[in-house]
CSV table of C-alpha atoms in Angstrom, one decimal:
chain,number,residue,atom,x,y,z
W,1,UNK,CA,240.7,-114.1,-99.1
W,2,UNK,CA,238.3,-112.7,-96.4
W,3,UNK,CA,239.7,-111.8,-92.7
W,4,UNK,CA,237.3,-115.1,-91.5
W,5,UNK,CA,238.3,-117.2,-94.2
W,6,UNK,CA,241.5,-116.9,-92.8
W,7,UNK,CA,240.6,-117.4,-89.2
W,8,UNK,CA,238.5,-120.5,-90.0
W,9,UNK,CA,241.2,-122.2,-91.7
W,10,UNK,CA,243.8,-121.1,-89.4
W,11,UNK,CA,241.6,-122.7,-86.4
W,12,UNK,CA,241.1,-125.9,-88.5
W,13,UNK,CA,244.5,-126.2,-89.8
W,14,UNK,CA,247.0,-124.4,-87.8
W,15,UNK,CA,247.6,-127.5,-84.9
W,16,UNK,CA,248.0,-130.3,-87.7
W,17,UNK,CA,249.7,-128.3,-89.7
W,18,UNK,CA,252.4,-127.7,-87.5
W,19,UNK,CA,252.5,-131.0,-86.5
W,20,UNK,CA,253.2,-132.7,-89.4
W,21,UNK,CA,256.1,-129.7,-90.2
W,22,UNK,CA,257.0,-130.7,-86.7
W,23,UNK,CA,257.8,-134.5,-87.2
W,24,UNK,CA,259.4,-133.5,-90.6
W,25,UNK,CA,261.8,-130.8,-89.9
W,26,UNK,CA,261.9,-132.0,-86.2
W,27,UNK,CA,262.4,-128.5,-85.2
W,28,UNK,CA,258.9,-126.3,-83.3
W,29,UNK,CA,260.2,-123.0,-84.3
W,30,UNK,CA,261.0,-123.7,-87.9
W,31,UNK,CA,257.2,-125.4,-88.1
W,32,UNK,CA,255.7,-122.6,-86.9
W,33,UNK,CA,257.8,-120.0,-89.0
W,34,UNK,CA,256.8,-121.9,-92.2
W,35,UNK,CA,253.2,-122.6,-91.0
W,36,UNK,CA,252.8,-119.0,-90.5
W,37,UNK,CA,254.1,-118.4,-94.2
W,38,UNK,CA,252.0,-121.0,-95.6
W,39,UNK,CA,248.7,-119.0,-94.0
W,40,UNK,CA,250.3,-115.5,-95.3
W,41,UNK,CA,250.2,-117.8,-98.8
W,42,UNK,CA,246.5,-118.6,-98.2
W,43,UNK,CA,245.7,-115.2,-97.3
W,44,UNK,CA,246.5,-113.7,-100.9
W,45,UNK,CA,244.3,-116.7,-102.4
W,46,UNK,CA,241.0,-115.4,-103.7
W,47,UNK,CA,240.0,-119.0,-102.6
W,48,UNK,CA,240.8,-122.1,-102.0
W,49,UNK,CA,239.4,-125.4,-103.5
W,50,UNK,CA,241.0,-128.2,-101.8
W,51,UNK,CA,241.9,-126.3,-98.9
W,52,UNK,CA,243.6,-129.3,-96.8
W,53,UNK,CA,246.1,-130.3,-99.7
W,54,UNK,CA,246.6,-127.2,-100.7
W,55,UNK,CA,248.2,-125.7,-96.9
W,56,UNK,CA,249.9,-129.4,-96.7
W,57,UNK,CA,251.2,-129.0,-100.4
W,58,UNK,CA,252.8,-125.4,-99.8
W,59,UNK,CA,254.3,-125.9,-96.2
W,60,UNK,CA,255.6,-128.7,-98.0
W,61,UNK,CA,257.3,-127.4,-100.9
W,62,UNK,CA,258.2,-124.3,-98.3
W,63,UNK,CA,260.3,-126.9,-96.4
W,64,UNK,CA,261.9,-128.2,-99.8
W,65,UNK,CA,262.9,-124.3,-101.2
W,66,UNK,CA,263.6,-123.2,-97.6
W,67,UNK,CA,266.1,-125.9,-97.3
W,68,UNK,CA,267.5,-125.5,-100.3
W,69,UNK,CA,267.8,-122.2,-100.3
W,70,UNK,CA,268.8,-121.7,-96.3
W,71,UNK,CA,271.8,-124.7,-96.1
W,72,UNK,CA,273.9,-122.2,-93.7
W,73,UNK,CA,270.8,-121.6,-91.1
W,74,UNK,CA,270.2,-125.4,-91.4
W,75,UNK,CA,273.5,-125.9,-90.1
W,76,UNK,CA,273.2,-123.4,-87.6
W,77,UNK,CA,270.0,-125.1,-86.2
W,78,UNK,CA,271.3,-128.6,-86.4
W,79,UNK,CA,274.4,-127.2,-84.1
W,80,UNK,CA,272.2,-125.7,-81.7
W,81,UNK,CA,269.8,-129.0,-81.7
W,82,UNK,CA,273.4,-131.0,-80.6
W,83,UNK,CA,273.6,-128.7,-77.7
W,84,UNK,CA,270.4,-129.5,-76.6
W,85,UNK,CA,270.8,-132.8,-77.2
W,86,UNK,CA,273.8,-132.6,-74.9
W,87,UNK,CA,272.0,-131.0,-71.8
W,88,UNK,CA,269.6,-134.1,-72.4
W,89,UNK,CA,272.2,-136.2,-70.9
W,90,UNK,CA,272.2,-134.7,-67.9
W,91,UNK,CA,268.2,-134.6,-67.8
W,92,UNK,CA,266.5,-137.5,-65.4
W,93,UNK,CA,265.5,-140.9,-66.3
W,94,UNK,CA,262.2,-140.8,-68.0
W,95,UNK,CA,263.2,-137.9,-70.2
W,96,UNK,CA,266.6,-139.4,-71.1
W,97,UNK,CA,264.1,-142.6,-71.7
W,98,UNK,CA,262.0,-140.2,-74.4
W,99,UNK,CA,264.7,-138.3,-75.9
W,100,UNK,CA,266.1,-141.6,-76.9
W,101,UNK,CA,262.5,-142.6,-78.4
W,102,UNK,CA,262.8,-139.6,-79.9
W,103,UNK,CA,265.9,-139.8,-81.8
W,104,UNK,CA,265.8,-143.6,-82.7
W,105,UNK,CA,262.5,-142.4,-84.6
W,106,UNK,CA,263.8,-139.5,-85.9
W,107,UNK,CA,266.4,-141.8,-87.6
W,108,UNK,CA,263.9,-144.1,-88.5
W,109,UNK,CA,261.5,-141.3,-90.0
W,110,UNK,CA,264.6,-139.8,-91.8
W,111,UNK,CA,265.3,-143.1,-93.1
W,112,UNK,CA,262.6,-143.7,-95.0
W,113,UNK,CA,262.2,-142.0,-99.0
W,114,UNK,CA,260.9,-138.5,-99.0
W,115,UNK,CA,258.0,-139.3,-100.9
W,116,UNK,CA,256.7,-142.5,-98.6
W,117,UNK,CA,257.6,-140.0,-95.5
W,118,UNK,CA,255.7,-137.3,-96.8
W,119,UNK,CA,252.9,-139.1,-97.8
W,120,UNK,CA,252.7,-141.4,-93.9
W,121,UNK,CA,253.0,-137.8,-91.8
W,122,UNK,CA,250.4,-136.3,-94.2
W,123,UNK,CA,248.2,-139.8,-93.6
W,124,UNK,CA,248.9,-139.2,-89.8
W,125,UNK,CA,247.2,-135.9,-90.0
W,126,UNK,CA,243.7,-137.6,-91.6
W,127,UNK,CA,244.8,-136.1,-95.5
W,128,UNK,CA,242.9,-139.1,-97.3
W,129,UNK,CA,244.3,-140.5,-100.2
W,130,UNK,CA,242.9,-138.2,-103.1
W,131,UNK,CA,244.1,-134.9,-100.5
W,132,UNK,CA,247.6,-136.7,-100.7
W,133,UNK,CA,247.7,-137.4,-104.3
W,134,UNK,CA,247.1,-133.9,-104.7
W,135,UNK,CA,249.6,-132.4,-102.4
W,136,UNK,CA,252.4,-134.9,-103.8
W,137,UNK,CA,251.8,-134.9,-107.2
W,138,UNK,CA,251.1,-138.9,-106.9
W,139,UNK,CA,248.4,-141.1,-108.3
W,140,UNK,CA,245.6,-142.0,-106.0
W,141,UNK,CA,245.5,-146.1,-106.9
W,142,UNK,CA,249.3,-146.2,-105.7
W,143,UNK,CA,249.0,-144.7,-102.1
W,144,UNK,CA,247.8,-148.0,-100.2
W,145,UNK,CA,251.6,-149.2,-102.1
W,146,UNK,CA,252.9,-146.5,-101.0
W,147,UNK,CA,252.0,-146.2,-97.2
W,148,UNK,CA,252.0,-149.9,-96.4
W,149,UNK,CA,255.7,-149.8,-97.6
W,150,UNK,CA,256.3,-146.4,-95.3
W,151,UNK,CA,254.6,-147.9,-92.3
W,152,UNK,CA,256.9,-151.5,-92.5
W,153,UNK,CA,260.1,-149.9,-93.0
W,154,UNK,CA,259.2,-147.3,-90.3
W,155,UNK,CA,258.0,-149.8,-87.8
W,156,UNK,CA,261.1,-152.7,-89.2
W,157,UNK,CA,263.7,-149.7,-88.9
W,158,UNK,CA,262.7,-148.5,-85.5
W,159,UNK,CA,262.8,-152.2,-84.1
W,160,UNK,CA,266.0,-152.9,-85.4
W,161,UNK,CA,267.5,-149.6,-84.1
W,162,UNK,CA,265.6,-150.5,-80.7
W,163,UNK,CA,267.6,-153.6,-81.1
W,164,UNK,CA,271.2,-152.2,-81.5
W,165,UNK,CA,270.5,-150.2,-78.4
W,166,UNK,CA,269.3,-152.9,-76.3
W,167,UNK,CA,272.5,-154.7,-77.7
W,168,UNK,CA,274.7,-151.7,-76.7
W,169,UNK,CA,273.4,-150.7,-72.9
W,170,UNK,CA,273.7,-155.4,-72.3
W,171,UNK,CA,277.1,-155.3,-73.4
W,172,UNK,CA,278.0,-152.5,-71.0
W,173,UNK,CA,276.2,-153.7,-68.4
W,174,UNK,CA,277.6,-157.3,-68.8
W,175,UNK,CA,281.1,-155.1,-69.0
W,176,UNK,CA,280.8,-153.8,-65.5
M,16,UNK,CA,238.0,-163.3,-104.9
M,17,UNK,CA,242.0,-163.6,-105.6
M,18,UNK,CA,244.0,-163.4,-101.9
M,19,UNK,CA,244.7,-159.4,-100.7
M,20,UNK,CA,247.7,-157.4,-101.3
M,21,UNK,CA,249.2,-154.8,-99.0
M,22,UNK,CA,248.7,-152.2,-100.6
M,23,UNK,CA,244.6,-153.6,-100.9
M,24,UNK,CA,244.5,-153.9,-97.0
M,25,UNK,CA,246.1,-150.7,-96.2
M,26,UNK,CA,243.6,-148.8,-98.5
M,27,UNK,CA,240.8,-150.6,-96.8
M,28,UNK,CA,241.8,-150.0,-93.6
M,29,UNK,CA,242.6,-146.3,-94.0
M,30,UNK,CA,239.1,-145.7,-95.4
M,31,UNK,CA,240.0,-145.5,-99.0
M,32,UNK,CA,237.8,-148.1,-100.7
M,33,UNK,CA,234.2,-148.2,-101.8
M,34,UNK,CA,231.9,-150.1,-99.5
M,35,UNK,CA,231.4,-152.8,-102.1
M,36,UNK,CA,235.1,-153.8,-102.1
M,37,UNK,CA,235.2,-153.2,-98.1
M,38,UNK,CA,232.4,-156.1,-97.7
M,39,UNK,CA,234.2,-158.5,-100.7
M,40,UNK,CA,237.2,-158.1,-98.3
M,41,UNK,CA,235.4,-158.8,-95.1
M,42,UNK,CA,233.5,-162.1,-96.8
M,43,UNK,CA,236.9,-163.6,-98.3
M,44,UNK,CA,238.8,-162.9,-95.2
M,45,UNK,CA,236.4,-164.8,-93.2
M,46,UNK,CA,237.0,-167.7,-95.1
M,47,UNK,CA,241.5,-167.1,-95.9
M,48,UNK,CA,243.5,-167.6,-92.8
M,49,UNK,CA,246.3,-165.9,-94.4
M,50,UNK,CA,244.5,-162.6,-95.9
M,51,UNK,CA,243.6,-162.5,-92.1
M,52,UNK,CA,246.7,-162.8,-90.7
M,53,UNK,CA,247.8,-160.1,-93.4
M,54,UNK,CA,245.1,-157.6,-92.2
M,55,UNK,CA,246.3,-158.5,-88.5
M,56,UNK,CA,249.5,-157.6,-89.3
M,57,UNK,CA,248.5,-154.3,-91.4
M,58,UNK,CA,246.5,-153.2,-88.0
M,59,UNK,CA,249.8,-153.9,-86.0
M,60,UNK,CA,251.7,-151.9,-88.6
M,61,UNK,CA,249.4,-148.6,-88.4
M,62,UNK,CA,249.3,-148.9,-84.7
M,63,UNK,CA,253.3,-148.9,-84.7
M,64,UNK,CA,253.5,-146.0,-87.2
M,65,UNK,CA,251.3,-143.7,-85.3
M,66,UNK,CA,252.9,-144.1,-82.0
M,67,UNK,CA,256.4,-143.7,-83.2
M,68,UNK,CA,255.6,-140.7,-85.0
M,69,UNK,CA,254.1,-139.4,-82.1
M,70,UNK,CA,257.4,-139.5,-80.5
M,71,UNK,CA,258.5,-136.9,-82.7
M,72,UNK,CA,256.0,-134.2,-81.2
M,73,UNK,CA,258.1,-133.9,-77.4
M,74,UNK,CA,261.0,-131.7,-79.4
M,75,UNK,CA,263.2,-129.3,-77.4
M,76,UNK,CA,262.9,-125.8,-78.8
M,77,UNK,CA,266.1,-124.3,-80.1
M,78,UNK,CA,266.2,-120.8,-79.4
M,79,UNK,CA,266.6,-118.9,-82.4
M,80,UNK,CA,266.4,-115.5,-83.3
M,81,UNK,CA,263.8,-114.6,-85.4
M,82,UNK,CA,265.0,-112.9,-89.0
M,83,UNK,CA,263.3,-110.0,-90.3
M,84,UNK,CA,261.4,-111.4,-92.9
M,85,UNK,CA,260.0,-114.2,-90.0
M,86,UNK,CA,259.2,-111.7,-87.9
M,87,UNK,CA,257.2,-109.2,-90.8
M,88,UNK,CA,255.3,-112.5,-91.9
M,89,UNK,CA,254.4,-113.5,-87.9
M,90,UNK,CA,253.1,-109.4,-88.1
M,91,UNK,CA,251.4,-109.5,-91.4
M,92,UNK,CA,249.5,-113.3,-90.4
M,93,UNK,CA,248.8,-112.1,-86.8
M,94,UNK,CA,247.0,-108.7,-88.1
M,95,UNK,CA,244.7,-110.6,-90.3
M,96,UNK,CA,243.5,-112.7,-87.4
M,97,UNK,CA,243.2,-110.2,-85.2
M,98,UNK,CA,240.9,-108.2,-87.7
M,99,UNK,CA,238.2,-111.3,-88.0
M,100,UNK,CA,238.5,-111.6,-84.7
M,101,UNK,CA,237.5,-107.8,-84.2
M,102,UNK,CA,235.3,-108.1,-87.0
M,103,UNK,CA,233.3,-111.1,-84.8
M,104,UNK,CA,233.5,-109.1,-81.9
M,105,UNK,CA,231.6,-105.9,-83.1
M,106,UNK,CA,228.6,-105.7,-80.3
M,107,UNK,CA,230.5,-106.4,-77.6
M,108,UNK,CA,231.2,-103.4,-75.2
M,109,UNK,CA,234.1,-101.4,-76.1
M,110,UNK,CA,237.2,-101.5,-74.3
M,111,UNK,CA,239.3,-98.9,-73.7
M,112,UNK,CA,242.9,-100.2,-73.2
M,113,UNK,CA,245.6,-97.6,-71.0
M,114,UNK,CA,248.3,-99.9,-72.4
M,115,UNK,CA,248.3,-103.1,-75.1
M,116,UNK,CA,250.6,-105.1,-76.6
M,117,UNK,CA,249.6,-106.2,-79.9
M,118,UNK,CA,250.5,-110.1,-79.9
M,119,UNK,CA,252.9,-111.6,-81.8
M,120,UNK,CA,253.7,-115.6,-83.0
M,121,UNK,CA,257.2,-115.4,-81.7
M,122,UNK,CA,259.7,-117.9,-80.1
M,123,UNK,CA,259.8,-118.4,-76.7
M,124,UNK,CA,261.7,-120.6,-74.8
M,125,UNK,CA,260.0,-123.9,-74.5
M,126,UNK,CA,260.1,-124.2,-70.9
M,127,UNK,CA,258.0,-120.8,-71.1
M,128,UNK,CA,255.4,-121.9,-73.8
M,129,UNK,CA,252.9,-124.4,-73.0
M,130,UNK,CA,250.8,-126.4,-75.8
M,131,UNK,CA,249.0,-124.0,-77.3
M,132,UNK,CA,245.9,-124.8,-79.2
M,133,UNK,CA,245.1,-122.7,-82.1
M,134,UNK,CA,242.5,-120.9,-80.5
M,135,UNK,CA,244.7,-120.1,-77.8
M,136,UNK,CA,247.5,-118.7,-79.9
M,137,UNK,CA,244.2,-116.0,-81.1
M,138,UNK,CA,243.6,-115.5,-77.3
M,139,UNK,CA,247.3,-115.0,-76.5
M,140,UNK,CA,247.6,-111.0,-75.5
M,141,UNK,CA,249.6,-108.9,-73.2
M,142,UNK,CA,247.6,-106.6,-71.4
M,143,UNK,CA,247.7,-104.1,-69.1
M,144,UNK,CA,245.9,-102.5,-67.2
M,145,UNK,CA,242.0,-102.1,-68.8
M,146,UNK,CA,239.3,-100.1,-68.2
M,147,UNK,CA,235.8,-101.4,-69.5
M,148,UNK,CA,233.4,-99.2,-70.2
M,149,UNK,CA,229.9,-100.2,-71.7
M,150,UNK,CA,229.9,-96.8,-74.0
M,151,UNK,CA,229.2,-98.0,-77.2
M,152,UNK,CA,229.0,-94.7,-78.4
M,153,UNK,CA,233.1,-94.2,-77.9
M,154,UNK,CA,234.9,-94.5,-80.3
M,155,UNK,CA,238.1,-97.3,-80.5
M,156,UNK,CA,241.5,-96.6,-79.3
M,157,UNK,CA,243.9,-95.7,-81.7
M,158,UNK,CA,245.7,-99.2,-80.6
M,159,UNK,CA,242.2,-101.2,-81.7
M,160,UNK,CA,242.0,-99.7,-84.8
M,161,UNK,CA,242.7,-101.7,-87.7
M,162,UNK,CA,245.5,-99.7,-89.8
């Protein structure tokens, strides 16, 4: 693939791209490592025929070997995210008030099967249906099934987790 | 026309059907309070998905070092981009760099990075000082030349 080629996709695809590797691995630095791996991929393509499901079909599959095949830096990273999340507790109201967002939909997100969670983040990032199909392997007349059902038990998991926690701070303010 | 399924809604609503089926969905819900209330609910639904997804995009950076083979791929990638971007670049006046650093997609510290666009991660170099000179005839610096 041509120098430009690379630079036009890269401008087109990069942001999205890491994005969506964002809200899956829930980790910047890991997005952007396999984002950057997944251009290096395009780059030794002669060309590329359905560009956006291609990218969003090898960062994917990137994320599935890397994990397998890196369990120990995994751990590492998950360690290192808890010590984050610690200093969070000490951080002021409003980002305490988004961190906690951000974790009740990280559960909720994580939650949900890997196919239906693959297929909402890649619907968040404007892949259309047949783009999807292609990048998961799935049929194109099930993916309205398929993302209704990822968008209700996202949205009925995050309530219900929203609910615990509202249960959880009333009980310790009806404590004190 | 038989009441709509999810799945049917969804596919409408995310852009997936033929405008045929679109307008056979508009005309029966107009006249089912129920199909309505379904696509009400749908809309509701892809509301709620987007903005807690978009919750997931505020992430702390973990500060990691960067492995050999991350930071060959971050050389190999960057290279290629700055060639088309050199290669797009050819009639504008040479510059003559006393010291450049080559950029790099590393980690930083998130505190230290702000949101970079794409074309901003291109733009991202370290310079020092520069000397323009309009001498097209001069040839590139060693450091501008692509290896």
């Amino acid at each position: 693939m041509r120098d430009e080629e690379l630079e036009r996709l890269f401008k087109l695809y990069h942001v999205p791209l890491v994005r969506y590797l964002t809200r899956r691995l829930g980790d910047r630095d890991w997005a952007e490592e396999v984002a950057q791996e997944t251009f290096l991929r395009a780059l030794r393509q002669d060309s590329l025929s359905s560009e956006r499901s291609w990218l969003f079909a090898v960062a994917t599959n990137l994320v599935r070997d890397e994990a397998r095949r890196d369990e120990r830096r995994r751990r590492h990273l998950q360690l290192l995210a808890a010590e984050v999340r610690e200093q969070e507790e000490e951080a002021p109201a409003d980002d305490l008030e988004r961190a906690h967002d951000r974790a009740m939909a990280r559960k909720a997100v994580d939650g949900l099967a890997e196919r239906d969670r693959l297929a909402l983040l890649m619907r968040e990032e404007g892949l259309d249906y047949t783009e999807i199909a292609d990048a998961l392997g799935l049929s194109v007349g099930s993916m309205g099934t398929t993302l209704a059902r990822a968008r209700r038990r996202l949205a009925e998991s995050y309530e219900a987790l929203q609910g615990e926690a509202n249960r959880r701070a009333g009980g310790i303010h009806g404590a004190s | 026309m038989e009441h709509l399924d999810e799945g049917t809604v969804h596919a409408w609503l995310d852009g997936a059907l033929s405008p045929d089926e679109g307008k056979r969905i508009e005309e029966h819900m107009g006249t089912c309070a129920d199909c309505s209330a379904l696509v009400a609910e749908a809309r509701g639904l892809i509301a709620a998905s987007a903005r807690i997804l978009s919750s997931l995009d505020e992430v702390p950076r973990v500060q990691v070092e960067s492995g050999a083979r991350d930071a060959a791929i971050a050389g190999e990638l960057q290279d290629a981009l700055q060639r088309a971007r050199h290669s797009a670049n050819a009639t504008v006046p040479t510059v003559e760099a006393r010291q450049i650093s080559v950029p790099r997609i590393a980690r930083r510290p998130w505190w230290a990075r702000p949101q970079l666009s794409a074309a901003a991660v291109l733009a991202v170099v370290a310079l020092g000082s520069l000397v323009v000179t309009r001498n097209k005839d001069r040839a590139l610096p060693n450091a501008l030349k692509v290896p």
